Tab-separated table of C-alpha atoms in Angstrom:
chain	number	residue	atom	x	y	z
A	1	MET	CA	-1.288	-15.078	-25.335
A	2	PRO	CA	-4.504	-12.448	-25.621
A	3	GLU	CA	-4.973	-12.069	-30.197
A	4	HIS	CA	-6.087	-8.376	-29.195
A	5	ASN	CA	-3.755	-7.545	-26.951
A	6	GLN	CA	-2.007	-4.350	-27.892
A	7	SER	CA	0.951	-5.307	-26.270
A	8	ASP	CA	1.936	-8.246	-28.342
A	9	ALA	CA	4.653	-6.732	-30.542
A	10	THR	CA	6.215	-4.650	-27.945
A	11	SER	CA	9.825	-5.305	-26.759
A	12	PHE	CA	11.543	-5.930	-23.526
A	13	THR	CA	15.078	-6.469	-25.257
A	14	ASP	CA	17.461	-4.781	-22.503
A	15	ARG	CA	14.477	-4.343	-20.108
A	16	THR	CA	15.180	-6.093	-16.320
A	17	LEU	CA	13.263	-7.580	-14.243
A	18	VAL	CA	13.507	-8.374	-11.039
A	19	VAL	CA	10.818	-10.815	-9.249
A	20	SER	CA	11.066	-12.043	-6.326
A	21	GLY	CA	9.448	-15.518	-4.406
A	22	GLY	CA	9.508	-16.360	-8.737
A	23	SER	CA	10.804	-20.086	-8.825
A	24	ARG	CA	7.055	-21.059	-9.902
A	25	GLY	CA	2.747	-19.644	-10.521
A	26	ILE	CA	2.601	-16.128	-10.524
A	27	GLY	CA	5.677	-14.644	-10.112
A	28	LEU	CA	6.774	-17.610	-12.635
A	29	ALA	CA	4.301	-16.638	-15.365
A	30	ILE	CA	5.374	-13.293	-15.156
A	31	ALA	CA	8.845	-13.965	-15.923
A	32	LEU	CA	7.767	-15.227	-18.442
A	33	GLY	CA	5.410	-13.393	-19.597
A	34	ALA	CA	8.689	-10.471	-20.262
A	35	ALA	CA	11.201	-13.410	-21.752
A	36	ARG	CA	8.837	-14.263	-24.549
A	37	ARG	CA	9.935	-10.394	-25.412
A	38	GLY	CA	13.213	-10.814	-25.324
A	39	ALA	CA	13.384	-9.614	-21.467
A	40	ASN	CA	15.996	-10.196	-18.812
A	41	VAL	CA	15.052	-11.463	-15.400
A	42	VAL	CA	16.033	-11.887	-11.999
A	43	LEU	CA	14.562	-14.307	-10.272
A	44	LEU	CA	14.629	-13.749	-6.425
A	45	ALA	CA	13.388	-17.581	-4.310
A	46	LYS	CA	15.053	-19.210	-1.546
A	47	THR	CA	13.865	-22.952	-3.309
A	48	ALA	CA	17.240	-23.601	-4.207
A	49	GLU	CA	16.473	-27.295	-3.882
A	50	PRO	CA	12.893	-29.462	-4.734
A	51	HIS	CA	10.311	-28.829	-2.774
A	52	PRO	CA	8.624	-31.663	-1.137
A	53	LYS	CA	5.245	-31.172	-2.520
A	54	LEU	CA	5.453	-27.827	-4.581
A	55	PRO	CA	6.741	-27.965	-8.455
A	56	GLY	CA	10.408	-26.065	-9.542
A	57	THR	CA	13.258	-24.272	-8.039
A	58	VAL	CA	15.038	-21.075	-8.518
A	59	HIS	CA	17.403	-22.896	-11.025
A	60	THR	CA	14.571	-24.549	-13.246
A	61	ALA	CA	12.411	-21.246	-13.072
A	62	VAL	CA	15.879	-19.472	-14.698
A	63	ALA	CA	15.357	-22.506	-17.031
A	64	GLU	CA	12.192	-21.631	-18.392
A	65	VAL	CA	13.049	-17.703	-18.863
A	66	GLU	CA	16.396	-18.436	-21.016
A	67	ALA	CA	13.786	-21.317	-23.276
A	68	ALA	CA	11.124	-19.061	-23.184
A	69	GLY	CA	13.678	-16.740	-25.202
A	70	GLY	CA	15.068	-13.965	-21.868
A	71	ARG	CA	18.088	-14.060	-20.090
A	72	GLY	CA	17.693	-15.518	-16.252
A	73	VAL	CA	19.697	-15.631	-13.703
A	74	ALA	CA	18.714	-17.460	-9.819
A	75	VAL	CA	20.278	-15.646	-6.556
A	76	VAL	CA	18.847	-17.525	-3.653
A	77	GLY	CA	17.981	-15.481	-1.004
A	78	ASP	CA	14.849	-14.160	1.010
A	79	VAL	CA	13.140	-11.950	0.121
A	80	ARG	CA	13.054	-10.256	3.832
A	81	LYS	CA	16.900	-10.114	4.551
A	82	GLU	CA	18.889	-6.853	3.800
A	83	GLU	CA	21.511	-8.740	2.354
A	84	ASP	CA	20.114	-11.264	0.033
A	85	VAL	CA	17.914	-8.566	-1.265
A	86	ALA	CA	21.432	-5.685	-1.872
A	87	ARG	CA	22.388	-9.008	-4.668
A	88	ALA	CA	19.486	-9.643	-6.085
A	89	ILE	CA	19.936	-5.978	-7.313
A	90	ASP	CA	24.220	-5.747	-7.863
A	91	THR	CA	23.255	-9.323	-9.224
A	92	ALA	CA	20.699	-7.143	-11.478
A	93	VAL	CA	23.750	-4.712	-12.505
A	94	ASP	CA	25.905	-6.628	-12.593
A	95	GLN	CA	25.036	-9.386	-15.333
A	96	PHE	CA	22.432	-6.647	-17.482
A	97	GLY	CA	22.826	-3.209	-16.440
A	98	GLY	CA	20.399	-2.169	-14.716
A	99	VAL	CA	16.803	-2.986	-13.202
A	100	ASP	CA	13.434	-1.192	-15.375
A	101	ILE	CA	10.661	-3.260	-13.527
A	102	VAL	CA	10.855	-4.610	-10.085
A	103	VAL	CA	7.681	-7.433	-8.825
A	104	ASN	CA	7.075	-7.707	-5.229
A	105	ASN	CA	5.253	-11.018	-6.019
A	106	ALA	CA	6.687	-13.038	-3.045
A	107	SER	CA	3.869	-13.062	-0.154
A	108	ALA	CA	2.885	-15.696	2.857
A	109	ILE	CA	-0.786	-16.010	3.526
A	110	ALA	CA	-2.286	-17.170	6.865
A	111	THR	CA	-6.385	-16.795	7.580
A	112	GLU	CA	-6.896	-18.488	11.004
A	113	PRO	CA	-8.891	-16.645	12.678
A	114	THR	CA	-7.726	-13.436	15.018
A	115	GLU	CA	-7.370	-15.919	18.163
A	116	ALA	CA	-6.125	-18.501	16.985
A	117	LEU	CA	-3.357	-16.574	14.605
A	118	SER	CA	0.322	-17.368	15.557
A	119	ALA	CA	2.637	-14.672	16.108
A	120	LYS	CA	4.849	-16.274	14.542
A	121	LYS	CA	2.149	-16.133	11.287
A	122	PHE	CA	1.849	-12.754	12.224
A	123	ASP	CA	5.491	-11.766	11.767
A	124	LEU	CA	5.825	-13.266	8.126
A	125	MET	CA	3.099	-11.517	7.058
A	126	MET	CA	4.402	-8.684	8.576
A	127	ASP	CA	8.240	-9.194	7.066
A	128	ILE	CA	7.698	-10.630	4.128
A	129	ASN	CA	4.358	-9.372	2.882
A	130	VAL	CA	5.703	-5.389	4.252
A	131	ARG	CA	8.794	-5.199	4.856
A	132	GLY	CA	9.919	-6.971	1.687
A	133	THR	CA	8.389	-5.050	-0.472
A	134	PHE	CA	9.387	-2.471	0.493
A	135	LEU	CA	13.082	-4.017	1.117
A	136	LEU	CA	12.877	-4.726	-2.812
A	137	THR	CA	11.415	-1.431	-3.795
A	138	LYS	CA	13.951	0.658	-2.053
A	139	ALA	CA	17.284	-1.085	-2.845
A	140	ALA	CA	15.755	-1.255	-6.793
A	141	LEU	CA	14.639	2.981	-6.393
A	142	PRO	CA	18.851	4.188	-7.504
A	143	TYR	CA	18.411	2.087	-10.570
A	144	LEU	CA	14.785	3.301	-11.095
A	145	LYS	CA	15.729	6.209	-11.731
A	146	LYS	CA	17.941	6.623	-13.929
A	147	SER	CA	15.877	4.125	-16.466
A	148	ALA	CA	13.883	5.485	-19.357
A	149	SER	CA	10.269	3.354	-18.217
A	150	ALA	CA	10.490	2.256	-15.063
A	151	HIS	CA	7.732	0.504	-13.726
A	152	VAL	CA	6.939	-1.120	-9.879
A	153	VAL	CA	4.070	-3.787	-10.227
A	154	THR	CA	2.936	-5.211	-7.097
A	155	LEU	CA	0.844	-8.124	-6.429
A	156	ALA	CA	-1.559	-6.645	-4.131
A	157	PRO	CA	-5.469	-5.754	-3.814
A	158	PRO	CA	-6.921	-2.193	-4.256
A	159	MET	CA	-8.556	-1.050	-1.437
A	160	ASN	CA	-11.631	-2.578	-0.522
A	161	MET	CA	-12.929	-1.128	2.476
A	162	ASN	CA	-15.804	-3.786	2.349
A	163	PRO	CA	-16.846	-5.193	6.566
A	164	GLN	CA	-16.489	-8.367	4.634
A	165	TRP	CA	-12.875	-8.624	3.926
A	166	LEU	CA	-11.286	-6.265	7.090
A	167	GLY	CA	-13.443	-9.416	9.481
A	168	ALA	CA	-12.996	-11.857	7.681
A	169	HIS	CA	-8.921	-12.094	7.656
A	170	PRO	CA	-7.439	-8.205	9.905
A	171	SER	CA	-4.323	-9.876	10.340
A	172	TYR	CA	-3.839	-10.899	6.013
A	173	THR	CA	-5.946	-8.087	5.007
A	174	LEU	CA	-3.573	-5.824	7.052
A	175	SER	CA	-0.569	-7.102	4.724
A	176	LYS	CA	-1.683	-6.852	1.844
A	177	TYR	CA	-3.477	-3.413	2.437
A	178	GLY	CA	0.325	-2.601	3.271
A	179	MET	CA	1.643	-3.196	0.334
A	180	THR	CA	-1.811	-1.265	-1.368
A	181	LEU	CA	-0.294	1.858	0.211
A	182	LEU	CA	3.094	0.960	0.002
A	183	THR	CA	2.431	1.303	-3.803
A	184	LEU	CA	-0.115	4.315	-3.175
A	185	GLY	CA	2.649	6.296	-1.038
A	186	TRP	CA	5.635	5.470	-3.699
A	187	ALA	CA	2.896	6.597	-6.642
A	188	GLN	CA	2.713	9.935	-5.463
A	189	GLU	CA	6.606	9.957	-3.338
A	190	TYR	CA	8.266	9.826	-7.081
A	191	GLY	CA	6.068	8.790	-9.489
A	192	ALA	CA	3.804	11.852	-9.187
A	193	GLU	CA	5.128	14.229	-12.032
A	194	PRO	CA	3.215	14.364	-15.279
A	195	ASP	CA	6.348	13.415	-17.130
A	196	ALA	CA	7.968	11.154	-14.485
A	197	ALA	CA	9.708	7.656	-16.056
A	198	LEU	CA	8.580	5.690	-13.088
A	199	GLY	CA	4.815	4.083	-12.156
A	200	PHE	CA	3.978	2.065	-9.448
A	201	SER	CA	1.064	-0.424	-9.693
A	202	CYS	CA	-0.353	-3.289	-7.849
A	203	LEU	CA	-1.968	-6.014	-9.643
A	204	TRP	CA	-4.763	-8.449	-8.360
A	205	PRO	CA	-6.624	-11.795	-9.581
A	206	GLU	CA	-10.405	-11.508	-10.065
A	207	THR	CA	-10.780	-14.883	-9.398
A	208	TYR	CA	-8.542	-17.838	-7.800
A	209	ILE	CA	-5.485	-18.795	-9.823
A	210	ALA	CA	-4.329	-22.431	-10.165
A	211	THR	CA	-0.671	-22.247	-8.397
A	212	SER	CA	0.589	-25.088	-6.329
A	213	ALA	CA	-1.212	-23.123	-3.311
A	214	VAL	CA	-4.682	-23.730	-4.298
A	215	THR	CA	-3.756	-27.466	-5.585
A	216	ASN	CA	-2.634	-28.561	-2.150
A	217	MET	CA	-5.409	-27.135	-0.353
A	218	ALA	CA	-7.754	-29.300	1.126
A	219	ASP	CA	-10.204	-29.394	-2.243
A	220	GLY	CA	-7.429	-28.667	-3.917
A	221	GLY	CA	-8.613	-30.421	-7.438
A	222	GLU	CA	-12.215	-28.807	-6.934
A	223	LEU	CA	-11.007	-25.724	-6.872
A	224	VAL	CA	-8.580	-25.444	-9.285
A	225	ALA	CA	-11.158	-26.076	-11.521
A	226	SER	CA	-12.733	-22.774	-10.506
A	227	SER	CA	-9.346	-21.656	-11.523
A	228	ARG	CA	-7.651	-19.387	-13.305
A	229	SER	CA	-4.294	-20.540	-14.767
A	230	PRO	CA	-1.180	-18.192	-13.929
A	231	GLU	CA	-0.592	-17.082	-17.359
A	232	ILE	CA	-4.281	-14.289	-17.246
A	233	MET	CA	-1.825	-12.794	-14.478
A	234	ALA	CA	1.076	-12.665	-16.584
A	235	ASP	CA	-0.908	-10.797	-19.828
A	236	ALA	CA	-1.843	-8.369	-17.981
A	237	ALA	CA	1.250	-7.597	-16.121
A	238	VAL	CA	2.976	-7.574	-19.516
A	239	GLU	CA	0.030	-5.367	-20.735
A	240	ILE	CA	0.674	-3.135	-17.909
A	241	LEU	CA	4.631	-3.412	-18.630
A	242	SER	CA	3.764	-2.135	-21.691
A	243	ARG	CA	2.563	1.865	-21.092
A	244	PRO	CA	4.041	4.759	-19.675
A	245	PRO	CA	4.728	4.514	-16.457
A	246	ALA	CA	2.719	7.779	-15.985
A	247	ALA	CA	-0.140	6.508	-17.745
A	248	VAL	CA	-0.752	2.971	-14.501
A	249	ASN	CA	1.010	5.021	-11.418
A	250	GLY	CA	-0.714	5.027	-8.205
A	251	ARG	CA	-3.040	2.648	-9.529
A	252	CYS	CA	-4.577	-0.940	-8.892
A	253	PHE	CA	-5.797	-3.279	-11.357
A	254	ILE	CA	-7.884	-6.083	-11.737
A	255	ASP	CA	-6.118	-8.501	-14.162
A	256	SER	CA	-9.304	-9.557	-16.026
A	257	GLU	CA	-10.096	-5.309	-16.182
A	258	VAL	CA	-6.537	-4.755	-17.819
A	259	LEU	CA	-7.360	-7.468	-20.711
A	260	THR	CA	-10.658	-6.083	-21.157
A	261	GLU	CA	-9.582	-2.789	-21.900
A	262	ALA	CA	-6.854	-3.809	-24.053
A	263	GLY	CA	-8.779	-5.760	-25.891
A	264	VAL	CA	-9.261	-9.085	-25.213
A	265	THR	CA	-12.931	-10.245	-25.233
A	266	ASP	CA	-13.113	-14.173	-24.511
A	267	LEU	CA	-11.196	-15.209	-20.429
A	268	SER	CA	-12.013	-18.358	-21.462
A	269	ARG	CA	-8.455	-19.918	-22.499
A	270	TYR	CA	-7.042	-19.774	-19.284
A	271	GLY	CA	-9.216	-21.687	-18.053
A	272	GLY	CA	-12.163	-21.049	-14.829
A	273	GLY	CA	-15.227	-22.657	-16.250
A	274	ASP	CA	-17.689	-20.521	-16.663
A	275	ASP	CA	-18.478	-19.110	-12.846
A	276	PRO	CA	-14.973	-19.150	-10.679
A	277	ILE	CA	-13.816	-18.527	-8.005
A	278	LEU	CA	-13.730	-14.037	-7.454
A	279	ASP	CA	-10.605	-13.688	-5.564
A	280	ILE	CA	-10.322	-12.722	-1.732
A	281	PHE	CA	-11.434	-8.789	-1.705
A	282	VAL	CA	-12.688	-8.952	-4.178
A	283	ASP	CA	-16.853	-8.039	-4.632
A	284	GLU	CA	-19.694	-10.081	-6.543
A	285	ARG	CA	-20.603	-8.080	-9.628
A	286	THR	CA	-23.385	-6.172	-8.965
A	287	SER	CA	-24.527	-5.229	-12.861
């Protein structure tokens, strides 16, 4: 964990997270980061059985959460389905008494040129990225509003209108910026009052993250060597969740900037080498 991160001593005991798509990768890393501080974690994911190319299931993820010091429950379901989302929230309430944090992590990506992109893939991105974020947040809101310190963290980028990103993959960009716009809208709808105990924020990686999605690319081995570990996103998320909701409401964070702001000066522990690959939607630094 970051040596100078002020959130290290922050306890998440009695705080309950609901994470979508938490079987592996960034979602699981965030769940484990909270679990190490004693959080309750409900993981909503479709992976009940091992995938031939992807490690872990929602059940093995829960085992990791509990080994890390938290309490975990698996909900096998699809974030696109209202009844599955309701079941995840009901499980959190039944098992742990409420919901304090939602992490909208589940996401689909397809970056083919528009003429090559199938309607099926377009619909999948809109359904998981935008609809899933809407459904999970909406279902949790009655309980988030009762929490003394509620957060919704959505894994979506800052709104970057650089033509490079607008033109690179318009449909994927639409789906991710849709997640961002929902977050910014909810920040005004529910978190704009100075004493509001509900904060909506976005978190996005500065660089590629070494997940199985990257590993399974054609040049995955080379890409992973220049990618940071999912722990950087976990540590950034824990830092955000340790702050008062009003302090983060309506903000779109980049992982490395969150940690630098918290006093972490050395990011080499997260890997990626001296020149890690910048992620989609992140511009080259000019300075």
